[in-house]
Amino acid sequence: MAASLRRPSTISSSSSTEADDEGVRGTCEDASMCKRFAVSIGYWDDPYIQHFVRLSKERKAPEINRGYFARVHGISQLMKAFLRKTECHCQVINLGAGMDTAFWMLKDQDLLPSKYFEVDFPMIVTRKLHNIKFKPLLSQPILELHCEDTLHMDGHLLDSKRYAIIGADLRDISELEEKLKKCNMNTQLPTLLVTECVLVYMTPEQSASLIKWAASSFVTAMFVNYEQVNMEDRFGQIMVENLRRRQCDLAGVEPCKSLESQKQRLLSNGWETASAMNMMELYSRLPRTEVSRIESLEFLDELELLEQLMQHYCLCWATKGGSHLGLKDITC
Ligand SMILES: C[S@@+](CC[C@H](N)C(=O)[O-])C[C@H]1O[C@@H](n2cnc3c(N)ncnc32)[C@H](O)[C@@H]1O
């Protein structure tokens, strides 16, 4: 078995449309720094995030930390429910994964799918791969599970038995599909696709194509999407303006009008069932012991701001097939 990921690499000349999208790529740093900060003050455990991103010098506001707690908790609940229903005989494809650490966390919990795929812009993947290569805590789990001689790796891609990370533009479906297939994506296996705060950076046409591709590619599947909602009100408009000032355009804000428009996008692009919940509702359904624990971590006097913020994000999930597995019954 290979002992290290620091082996000579096969450099590929994978396509690179890197000039644009700097603002969108910057959101990866924002999200991972917020997660790292929340972890550092005890909102949830994640021993891996510190190996991907530095600790922010500035404190993040308590409402931001609680928002991230609800986001990570909600996605993790849906993901674990899918893994349990399929008894882990499935795939997870995290689209726009950024510095997400779920692969490592699931391995620790003995809940790894047959294969876990991550996709992001090549530049983000190169950064993530650099950390994976040079930090044994990240590379060892991948190598341990690989148990084959060859491990395919280049600057924008790593393909191992149970984990693959792929540099690709999600707006180019044929490139995405080709690269996933090269990494042995199996369209017959139940598949969970996750987009955590990603679709809003594409035009509605581009996100619709991605959602449609996902629905048509797998026999049995679930799609989990976390992103903005209620974006037509004043608070929503301010969110758009703030991001625009930071060179980040929310090109896909249109389907983020309401929970209904979020569900409709899924249903009109090939999914059979769709559910959606705003994050305030999700927060109010969290186990009381967990809420008391996190609410004791920091004092928050702006309850109204927390509520407004949480009402402008949502979790949506959709299923296709899998009635024998009970995928339709999965909820937060
Ligand atoms: C807000 S970050 C979220 C990262 C991660 N999902 C999380 O929640 O921690 C958005 C991510 O989507 C990626 N992304 C956005 N548009 C993309 C595209 N067209 N192709 C590939 N990745 C994209 C960005 O590079 C970034 O990593």
mmCIF file of C-alpha atoms and ligand atoms in Angstrom:
data_model
loop_
_atom_site.group_PDB
_atom_site.id
_atom_site.type_symbol
_atom_site.label_atom_id
_atom_site.label_comp_id
_atom_site.label_asym_id
_atom_site.label_seq_id
_atom_site.Cartn_x
_atom_site.Cartn_y
_atom_site.Cartn_z
ATOM 1 C CA MET A 1 0.000 0.000 0.000
ATOM 2 C CA ALA A 2 1.220 3.461 -0.812
ATOM 3 C CA ALA A 3 2.575 5.232 2.240
ATOM 4 C CA SER A 4 2.325 8.775 1.077
ATOM 5 C CA LEU A 5 0.488 10.956 -1.383
ATOM 6 C CA ARG A 6 3.709 12.808 -2.153
ATOM 7 C CA ARG A 7 4.470 10.709 -5.187
ATOM 8 C CA PRO A 8 5.554 12.077 -8.571
ATOM 9 C CA SER A 9 2.457 13.432 -10.196
ATOM 10 C CA THR A 10 1.163 13.000 -13.716
ATOM 11 C CA ILE A 11 0.540 16.573 -14.709
ATOM 12 C CA SER A 12 -2.482 16.833 -16.943
ATOM 13 C CA SER A 13 -3.290 19.763 -19.124
ATOM 14 C CA SER A 14 -6.865 19.883 -17.866
ATOM 15 C CA SER A 15 -8.853 22.759 -19.217
ATOM 16 C CA SER A 16 -8.676 25.896 -17.229
ATOM 17 C CA THR A 17 -11.059 28.767 -17.577
ATOM 18 C CA GLU A 18 -9.591 30.409 -14.512
ATOM 19 C CA ALA A 19 -9.630 34.043 -15.491
ATOM 20 C CA ASP A 20 -13.156 34.817 -14.331
ATOM 21 C CA ASP A 21 -15.063 33.832 -11.237
ATOM 22 C CA GLU A 22 -12.516 35.106 -8.733
ATOM 23 C CA GLY A 23 -15.305 36.491 -6.540
ATOM 24 C CA VAL A 24 -17.157 33.185 -6.602
ATOM 25 C CA ARG A 25 -14.020 31.262 -5.708
ATOM 26 C CA GLY A 26 -13.493 33.706 -2.858
ATOM 27 C CA THR A 27 -16.693 32.439 -1.243
ATOM 28 C CA CYS A 28 -14.898 29.158 -0.565
ATOM 29 C CA GLU A 29 -12.496 30.970 1.769
ATOM 30 C CA ASP A 30 -15.381 32.825 3.446
ATOM 31 C CA ALA A 31 -17.390 29.668 4.108
ATOM 32 C CA SER A 32 -14.457 27.626 5.368
ATOM 33 C CA MET A 33 -13.178 30.436 7.592
ATOM 34 C CA CYS A 34 -16.616 30.849 9.140
ATOM 35 C CA LYS A 35 -16.809 27.105 9.741
ATOM 36 C CA ARG A 36 -13.337 27.036 11.241
ATOM 37 C CA PHE A 37 -14.162 29.936 13.545
ATOM 38 C CA ALA A 38 -17.402 28.332 14.757
ATOM 39 C CA VAL A 39 -15.548 25.045 15.371
ATOM 40 C CA SER A 40 -12.821 26.891 17.310
ATOM 41 C CA ILE A 41 -15.331 28.132 19.853
ATOM 42 C CA GLY A 42 -17.094 24.803 20.222
ATOM 43 C CA TYR A 43 -20.219 24.943 18.032
ATOM 44 C CA TRP A 44 -19.437 21.501 16.634
ATOM 45 C CA ASP A 45 -16.444 19.138 16.389
ATOM 46 C CA ASP A 46 -14.380 18.997 13.253
ATOM 47 C CA PRO A 47 -10.715 18.102 13.706
ATOM 48 C CA TYR A 48 -10.072 18.442 9.962
ATOM 49 C CA ILE A 49 -11.152 21.965 9.019
ATOM 50 C CA GLN A 50 -8.077 23.492 10.705
ATOM 51 C CA HIS A 51 -5.918 21.703 8.128
ATOM 52 C CA PHE A 52 -7.646 23.435 5.245
ATOM 53 C CA VAL A 53 -8.037 27.002 6.401
ATOM 54 C CA ARG A 54 -6.423 29.424 8.818
ATOM 55 C CA LEU A 55 -8.236 30.797 11.821
ATOM 56 C CA SER A 56 -9.745 34.202 11.158
ATOM 57 C CA LYS A 57 -8.223 37.041 13.167
ATOM 58 C CA GLU A 58 -11.615 38.661 13.484
ATOM 59 C CA ARG A 59 -14.387 37.156 15.564
ATOM 60 C CA LYS A 60 -17.435 36.167 13.558
ATOM 61 C CA ALA A 61 -20.743 37.442 14.909
ATOM 62 C CA PRO A 62 -22.776 34.977 17.036
ATOM 63 C CA GLU A 63 -25.668 35.006 14.562
ATOM 64 C CA ILE A 64 -23.261 33.940 11.809
ATOM 65 C CA ASN A 65 -21.917 31.124 13.979
ATOM 66 C CA ARG A 66 -25.404 29.897 14.846
ATOM 67 C CA GLY A 67 -26.349 30.080 11.177
ATOM 68 C CA TYR A 68 -23.369 27.923 10.222
ATOM 69 C CA PHE A 69 -24.218 25.496 13.023
ATOM 70 C CA ALA A 70 -27.737 25.036 11.645
ATOM 71 C CA ARG A 71 -26.407 24.717 8.076
ATOM 72 C CA VAL A 72 -23.807 22.072 8.916
ATOM 73 C CA HIS A 73 -26.203 20.214 11.216
ATOM 74 C CA GLY A 74 -29.012 20.194 8.616
ATOM 75 C CA ILE A 75 -26.867 18.944 5.763
ATOM 76 C CA SER A 76 -25.209 16.351 7.941
ATOM 77 C CA GLN A 77 -28.621 15.054 9.123
ATOM 78 C CA LEU A 78 -29.862 14.612 5.556
ATOM 79 C CA MET A 79 -26.606 13.028 4.444
ATOM 80 C CA LYS A 80 -26.559 10.550 7.326
ATOM 81 C CA ALA A 81 -30.219 9.669 6.768
ATOM 82 C CA PHE A 82 -29.411 8.855 3.116
ATOM 83 C CA LEU A 83 -26.355 6.803 4.115
ATOM 84 C CA ARG A 84 -28.387 4.823 6.655
ATOM 85 C CA LYS A 85 -31.276 4.186 4.243
ATOM 86 C CA THR A 86 -28.860 2.881 1.629
ATOM 87 C CA GLU A 87 -26.676 1.115 4.227
ATOM 88 C CA CYS A 88 -23.781 3.102 2.741
ATOM 89 C CA HIS A 89 -24.104 1.175 -0.525
ATOM 90 C CA CYS A 90 -24.209 4.455 -2.406
ATOM 91 C CA GLN A 91 -22.252 7.442 -3.703
ATOM 92 C CA VAL A 92 -22.086 11.012 -2.469
ATOM 93 C CA ILE A 93 -21.199 13.758 -4.944
ATOM 94 C CA ASN A 94 -20.529 17.114 -3.330
ATOM 95 C CA LEU A 95 -20.708 19.781 -6.058
ATOM 96 C CA GLY A 96 -18.849 22.994 -5.174
ATOM 97 C CA ALA A 97 -17.415 21.257 -2.118
ATOM 98 C CA GLY A 98 -14.823 23.908 -1.286
ATOM 99 C CA MET A 99 -12.912 22.817 1.844
ATOM 100 C CA ASP A 100 -15.711 20.547 3.042
ATOM 101 C CA THR A 101 -14.554 17.861 5.494
ATOM 102 C CA ALA A 102 -17.527 15.455 5.426
ATOM 103 C CA PHE A 103 -15.482 12.633 3.841
ATOM 104 C CA TRP A 104 -13.109 12.527 6.830
ATOM 105 C CA MET A 105 -15.896 13.013 9.377
ATOM 106 C CA LEU A 106 -17.983 10.189 7.865
ATOM 107 C CA LYS A 107 -15.009 7.841 7.887
ATOM 108 C CA ASP A 108 -14.578 8.438 11.619
ATOM 109 C CA GLN A 109 -18.255 7.634 12.110
ATOM 110 C CA ASP A 110 -18.075 4.474 10.005
ATOM 111 C CA LEU A 111 -20.562 5.945 7.579
ATOM 112 C CA LEU A 112 -18.550 6.216 4.376
ATOM 113 C CA PRO A 113 -20.400 5.658 1.102
ATOM 114 C CA SER A 114 -18.967 3.283 -1.505
ATOM 115 C CA LYS A 115 -17.389 6.378 -3.025
ATOM 116 C CA TYR A 116 -17.304 10.037 -2.068
ATOM 117 C CA PHE A 117 -16.733 12.583 -4.869
ATOM 118 C CA GLU A 118 -15.982 16.275 -4.539
ATOM 119 C CA VAL A 119 -16.016 18.791 -7.372
ATOM 120 C CA ASP A 120 -14.952 22.432 -7.414
ATOM 121 C CA PHE A 121 -13.105 24.863 -9.660
ATOM 122 C CA PRO A 122 -9.636 23.514 -10.569
ATOM 123 C CA MET A 123 -7.935 26.307 -8.617
ATOM 124 C CA ILE A 124 -9.812 25.385 -5.416
ATOM 125 C CA VAL A 125 -9.110 21.690 -5.954
ATOM 126 C CA THR A 126 -5.391 22.388 -6.371
ATOM 127 C CA ARG A 127 -5.391 24.150 -2.991
ATOM 128 C CA LYS A 128 -7.336 21.392 -1.292
ATOM 129 C CA LEU A 129 -5.104 18.715 -2.818
ATOM 130 C CA HIS A 130 -2.000 20.509 -1.592
ATOM 131 C CA ASN A 131 -3.296 20.264 1.976
ATOM 132 C CA ILE A 132 -4.334 16.649 1.530
ATOM 133 C CA LYS A 133 -0.907 15.708 0.175
ATOM 134 C CA PHE A 134 1.115 17.330 2.897
ATOM 135 C CA LYS A 135 -1.025 16.615 5.963
ATOM 136 C CA PRO A 136 -1.019 12.965 7.043
ATOM 137 C CA LEU A 137 -4.259 13.386 9.025
ATOM 138 C CA LEU A 138 -5.940 14.083 5.674
ATOM 139 C CA SER A 139 -3.996 11.746 3.382
ATOM 140 C CA GLN A 140 -3.841 8.667 5.624
ATOM 141 C CA PRO A 141 -7.593 7.902 5.564
ATOM 142 C CA ILE A 142 -7.565 8.056 1.762
ATOM 143 C CA LEU A 143 -4.524 5.802 1.477
ATOM 144 C CA GLU A 144 -5.777 3.371 4.095
ATOM 145 C CA LEU A 145 -8.946 2.788 2.090
ATOM 146 C CA HIS A 146 -7.229 2.679 -1.279
ATOM 147 C CA CYS A 147 -5.365 -0.658 -1.034
ATOM 148 C CA GLU A 148 -4.255 -0.622 -4.690
ATOM 149 C CA ASP A 149 -0.899 0.185 -6.228
ATOM 150 C CA THR A 150 -1.904 2.988 -8.473
ATOM 151 C CA LEU A 151 -3.428 6.204 -7.346
ATOM 152 C CA HIS A 152 -4.353 8.653 -10.027
ATOM 153 C CA MET A 153 -3.380 12.182 -9.167
ATOM 154 C CA ASP A 154 -2.600 15.435 -10.921
ATOM 155 C CA GLY A 155 -2.879 19.072 -9.969
ATOM 156 C CA HIS A 156 -6.665 19.162 -10.392
ATOM 157 C CA LEU A 157 -7.638 15.611 -9.594
ATOM 158 C CA LEU A 158 -7.148 12.769 -7.166
ATOM 159 C CA ASP A 159 -8.911 9.482 -7.740
ATOM 160 C CA SER A 160 -8.714 6.746 -5.136
ATOM 161 C CA LYS A 161 -10.956 3.799 -4.283
ATOM 162 C CA ARG A 162 -13.300 5.603 -1.907
ATOM 163 C CA TYR A 163 -12.540 9.305 -2.474
ATOM 164 C CA ALA A 164 -12.170 11.428 -5.593
ATOM 165 C CA ILE A 165 -11.702 15.155 -5.930
ATOM 166 C CA ILE A 166 -12.173 16.697 -9.345
ATOM 167 C CA GLY A 167 -11.426 20.155 -10.722
ATOM 168 C CA ALA A 168 -14.255 21.089 -13.081
ATOM 169 C CA ASP A 169 -16.642 23.898 -13.870
ATOM 170 C CA LEU A 170 -20.164 22.884 -12.843
ATOM 171 C CA ARG A 171 -21.553 24.984 -15.679
ATOM 172 C CA ASP A 172 -19.952 22.637 -18.197
ATOM 173 C CA ILE A 173 -22.026 19.486 -17.777
ATOM 174 C CA SER A 174 -20.243 17.366 -20.369
ATOM 175 C CA GLU A 175 -16.846 18.088 -18.793
ATOM 176 C CA LEU A 176 -18.286 17.328 -15.358
ATOM 177 C CA GLU A 177 -19.819 14.054 -16.462
ATOM 178 C CA GLU A 178 -16.725 12.951 -18.319
ATOM 179 C CA LYS A 179 -14.487 13.576 -15.312
ATOM 180 C CA LEU A 180 -16.857 11.862 -12.887
ATOM 181 C CA LYS A 181 -17.057 8.847 -15.186
ATOM 182 C CA LYS A 182 -13.274 8.708 -15.394
ATOM 183 C CA CYS A 183 -13.316 8.426 -11.622
ATOM 184 C CA ASN A 184 -15.746 5.497 -11.841
ATOM 185 C CA MET A 185 -18.973 7.231 -10.955
ATOM 186 C CA ASN A 186 -21.610 4.490 -11.019
ATOM 187 C CA THR A 187 -24.997 5.675 -12.298
ATOM 188 C CA GLN A 188 -26.682 2.503 -10.998
ATOM 189 C CA LEU A 189 -25.786 3.168 -7.361
ATOM 190 C CA PRO A 190 -28.104 5.304 -5.192
ATOM 191 C CA THR A 191 -26.483 8.727 -5.272
ATOM 192 C CA LEU A 192 -26.704 11.774 -3.061
ATOM 193 C CA LEU A 193 -25.784 15.077 -4.709
ATOM 194 C CA VAL A 194 -25.083 18.051 -2.468
ATOM 195 C CA THR A 195 -24.826 21.723 -3.380
ATOM 196 C CA GLU A 196 -24.102 23.790 -0.281
ATOM 197 C CA CYS A 197 -24.364 27.457 -1.181
ATOM 198 C CA VAL A 198 -23.282 26.920 -4.793
ATOM 199 C CA LEU A 199 -26.195 27.161 -7.256
ATOM 200 C CA VAL A 200 -26.804 30.840 -6.491
ATOM 201 C CA TYR A 201 -23.501 31.687 -8.231
ATOM 202 C CA MET A 202 -24.753 30.319 -11.560
ATOM 203 C CA THR A 203 -27.467 31.627 -13.820
ATOM 204 C CA PRO A 204 -30.898 29.984 -13.379
ATOM 205 C CA GLU A 205 -30.392 28.213 -16.732
ATOM 206 C CA GLN A 206 -27.049 26.788 -15.620
ATOM 207 C CA SER A 207 -28.354 25.553 -12.257
ATOM 208 C CA ALA A 208 -31.415 24.076 -13.974
ATOM 209 C CA SER A 209 -29.136 22.137 -16.359
ATOM 210 C CA LEU A 210 -27.085 20.805 -13.468
ATOM 211 C CA ILE A 211 -30.185 19.752 -11.526
ATOM 212 C CA LYS A 212 -31.673 18.144 -14.630
ATOM 213 C CA TRP A 213 -28.457 16.305 -15.397
ATOM 214 C CA ALA A 214 -28.384 14.978 -11.820
ATOM 215 C CA ALA A 215 -31.992 13.751 -12.048
ATOM 216 C CA SER A 216 -31.503 12.090 -15.412
ATOM 217 C CA SER A 217 -28.153 10.466 -14.640
ATOM 218 C CA PHE A 218 -29.055 8.245 -11.707
ATOM 219 C CA VAL A 219 -31.731 5.624 -11.254
ATOM 220 C CA THR A 220 -32.082 6.366 -7.535
ATOM 221 C CA ALA A 221 -30.976 9.696 -6.168
ATOM 222 C CA MET A 222 -31.403 12.518 -3.707
ATOM 223 C CA PHE A 223 -30.418 16.162 -4.186
ATOM 224 C CA VAL A 224 -29.707 18.412 -1.213
ATOM 225 C CA ASN A 225 -29.386 22.138 -1.768
ATOM 226 C CA TYR A 226 -28.618 24.814 0.803
ATOM 227 C CA GLU A 227 -28.844 28.437 -0.243
ATOM 228 C CA GLN A 228 -30.601 31.792 -0.045
ATOM 229 C CA VAL A 229 -34.367 32.232 -0.035
ATOM 230 C CA ASN A 230 -36.843 35.141 0.264
ATOM 231 C CA MET A 231 -34.422 37.242 -1.719
ATOM 232 C CA GLU A 232 -36.980 39.667 -3.074
ATOM 233 C CA ASP A 233 -37.551 41.517 0.207
ATOM 234 C CA ARG A 234 -35.453 44.404 1.502
ATOM 235 C CA PHE A 235 -33.136 42.206 3.583
ATOM 236 C CA GLY A 236 -32.568 39.954 0.571
ATOM 237 C CA GLN A 237 -31.744 42.931 -1.627
ATOM 238 C CA ILE A 238 -29.177 44.145 0.917
ATOM 239 C CA MET A 239 -27.557 40.698 0.901
ATOM 240 C CA VAL A 240 -27.260 40.875 -2.896
ATOM 241 C CA GLU A 241 -25.811 44.405 -2.779
ATOM 242 C CA ASN A 242 -23.274 43.500 -0.077
ATOM 243 C CA LEU A 243 -21.976 40.588 -2.102
ATOM 244 C CA ARG A 244 -21.872 42.629 -5.291
ATOM 245 C CA ARG A 245 -19.685 45.160 -3.491
ATOM 246 C CA ARG A 246 -17.290 42.295 -2.784
ATOM 247 C CA GLN A 247 -17.154 41.452 -6.527
ATOM 248 C CA CYS A 248 -19.450 38.504 -6.090
ATOM 249 C CA ASP A 249 -22.536 38.507 -8.219
ATOM 250 C CA LEU A 250 -25.476 36.322 -7.230
ATOM 251 C CA ALA A 251 -26.280 35.427 -10.819
ATOM 252 C CA GLY A 252 -28.762 32.788 -9.694
ATOM 253 C CA VAL A 253 -30.880 34.749 -7.260
ATOM 254 C CA GLU A 254 -34.082 34.311 -9.294
ATOM 255 C CA PRO A 255 -34.973 30.777 -8.109
ATOM 256 C CA CYS A 256 -34.242 31.943 -4.534
ATOM 257 C CA LYS A 257 -37.482 33.954 -4.331
ATOM 258 C CA SER A 258 -39.306 31.574 -2.039
ATOM 259 C CA LEU A 259 -39.394 28.017 -0.736
ATOM 260 C CA GLU A 260 -41.952 27.347 -3.453
ATOM 261 C CA SER A 261 -39.637 28.561 -6.255
ATOM 262 C CA GLN A 262 -36.817 26.477 -4.792
ATOM 263 C CA LYS A 263 -38.981 23.344 -4.823
ATOM 264 C CA GLN A 264 -40.349 24.155 -8.264
ATOM 265 C CA ARG A 265 -36.852 24.305 -9.766
ATOM 266 C CA LEU A 266 -36.238 20.753 -8.536
ATOM 267 C CA LEU A 267 -39.627 19.402 -9.603
ATOM 268 C CA SER A 268 -39.521 20.951 -13.054
ATOM 269 C CA ASN A 269 -36.075 19.504 -13.684
ATOM 270 C CA GLY A 270 -36.756 15.829 -13.221
ATOM 271 C CA TRP A 271 -37.067 15.262 -9.465
ATOM 272 C CA GLU A 272 -40.123 13.410 -8.185
ATOM 273 C CA THR A 273 -40.458 14.819 -4.666
ATOM 274 C CA ALA A 274 -39.192 18.097 -3.254
ATOM 275 C CA SER A 275 -39.202 19.609 0.239
ATOM 276 C CA ALA A 276 -37.845 22.883 1.571
ATOM 277 C CA MET A 277 -37.474 24.505 4.971
ATOM 278 C CA ASN A 278 -36.085 27.871 5.949
ATOM 279 C CA MET A 279 -33.235 27.789 8.432
ATOM 280 C CA MET A 280 -35.230 29.459 11.194
ATOM 281 C CA GLU A 281 -37.673 26.606 11.083
ATOM 282 C CA LEU A 282 -34.844 24.110 10.998
ATOM 283 C CA TYR A 283 -33.245 25.873 13.974
ATOM 284 C CA SER A 284 -36.483 25.679 15.929
ATOM 285 C CA ARG A 285 -36.585 21.910 15.341
ATOM 286 C CA LEU A 286 -33.042 21.268 16.586
ATOM 287 C CA PRO A 287 -32.755 19.088 19.699
ATOM 288 C CA ARG A 288 -33.272 21.351 22.747
ATOM 289 C CA THR A 289 -30.108 20.088 24.439
ATOM 290 C CA GLU A 290 -28.036 21.086 21.417
ATOM 291 C CA VAL A 291 -29.675 24.518 21.212
ATOM 292 C CA SER A 292 -29.046 25.162 24.936
ATOM 293 C CA ARG A 293 -25.456 24.077 24.533
ATOM 294 C CA ILE A 294 -24.682 26.340 21.573
ATOM 295 C CA GLU A 295 -26.665 29.246 22.942
ATOM 296 C CA SER A 296 -24.518 29.152 26.068
ATOM 297 C CA LEU A 297 -21.325 29.557 24.027
ATOM 298 C CA GLU A 298 -21.789 33.228 23.203
ATOM 299 C CA PHE A 299 -24.129 35.980 24.180
ATOM 300 C CA LEU A 300 -26.404 37.156 21.370
ATOM 301 C CA ASP A 301 -28.473 40.273 21.840
ATOM 302 C CA GLU A 302 -29.636 40.659 18.236
ATOM 303 C CA LEU A 303 -32.278 37.939 18.153
ATOM 304 C CA GLU A 304 -34.160 39.756 15.448
ATOM 305 C CA LEU A 305 -31.100 39.784 13.213
ATOM 306 C CA LEU A 306 -30.590 36.048 13.765
ATOM 307 C CA GLU A 307 -34.186 35.407 12.755
ATOM 308 C CA GLN A 308 -33.957 37.589 9.673
ATOM 309 C CA LEU A 309 -30.734 35.950 8.583
ATOM 310 C CA MET A 310 -32.079 32.426 9.107
ATOM 311 C CA GLN A 311 -35.250 33.264 7.210
ATOM 312 C CA HIS A 312 -33.086 34.125 4.203
ATOM 313 C CA TYR A 313 -31.452 30.716 3.907
ATOM 314 C CA CYS A 314 -33.032 27.349 3.327
ATOM 315 C CA LEU A 315 -32.413 23.685 2.924
ATOM 316 C CA CYS A 316 -34.192 21.925 0.032
ATOM 317 C CA TRP A 317 -34.103 18.256 -0.778
ATOM 318 C CA ALA A 318 -35.507 16.187 -3.599
ATOM 319 C CA THR A 319 -35.652 12.505 -4.413
ATOM 320 C CA LYS A 320 -36.039 10.294 -7.420
ATOM 321 C CA GLY A 321 -36.745 6.540 -7.260
ATOM 322 C CA GLY A 322 -35.712 4.657 -4.142
ATOM 323 C CA SER A 323 -39.207 3.955 -2.831
ATOM 324 C CA HIS A 324 -37.948 0.553 -1.595
ATOM 325 C CA LEU A 325 -35.316 2.439 0.435
ATOM 326 C CA GLY A 326 -37.737 5.006 1.817
ATOM 327 C CA LEU A 327 -35.844 7.994 0.404
ATOM 328 C CA LYS A 328 -39.093 9.974 0.260
ATOM 329 C CA ASP A 329 -39.402 9.787 4.042
ATOM 330 C CA ILE A 330 -36.091 11.523 4.712
ATOM 331 C CA THR A 331 -36.544 14.847 6.466
ATOM 332 C CA CYS A 332 -34.610 17.239 8.709
HETATM 333 C C1 LIG B 1 -19.926 29.452 -0.737
HETATM 334 S S1 LIG B 1 -18.720 28.324 -1.251
HETATM 335 C C2 LIG B 1 -19.308 26.864 -0.415
HETATM 336 C C3 LIG B 1 -18.278 25.794 -0.274
HETATM 337 C C4 LIG B 1 -18.799 24.528 0.435
HETATM 338 N N1 LIG B 1 -19.900 23.955 -0.311
HETATM 339 C C5 LIG B 1 -19.215 24.884 1.833
HETATM 340 O O1 LIG B 1 -20.406 25.108 2.046
HETATM 341 O O2 LIG B 1 -18.344 24.973 2.705
HETATM 342 C C6 LIG B 1 -19.177 28.019 -2.950
HETATM 343 C C7 LIG B 1 -18.277 26.992 -3.609
HETATM 344 O O3 LIG B 1 -18.824 26.660 -4.880
HETATM 345 C C8 LIG B 1 -17.774 26.647 -5.824
HETATM 346 N N2 LIG B 1 -18.353 26.938 -7.151
HETATM 347 C C9 LIG B 1 -19.216 27.925 -7.466
HETATM 348 N N3 LIG B 1 -19.489 27.915 -8.782
HETATM 349 C C10 LIG B 1 -18.791 26.876 -9.298
HETATM 350 C C11 LIG B 1 -18.650 26.349 -10.619
HETATM 351 N N4 LIG B 1 -19.261 26.899 -11.665
HETATM 352 N N5 LIG B 1 -17.849 25.288 -10.799
HETATM 353 C C12 LIG B 1 -17.187 24.725 -9.755
HETATM 354 N N6 LIG B 1 -17.281 25.190 -8.486
HETATM 355 C C13 LIG B 1 -18.079 26.246 -8.265
HETATM 356 C C14 LIG B 1 -16.846 27.739 -5.348
HETATM 357 O O4 LIG B 1 -15.547 27.632 -5.884
HETATM 358 C C15 LIG B 1 -16.876 27.527 -3.843
HETATM 359 O O5 LIG B 1 -15.948 26.588 -3.403
#
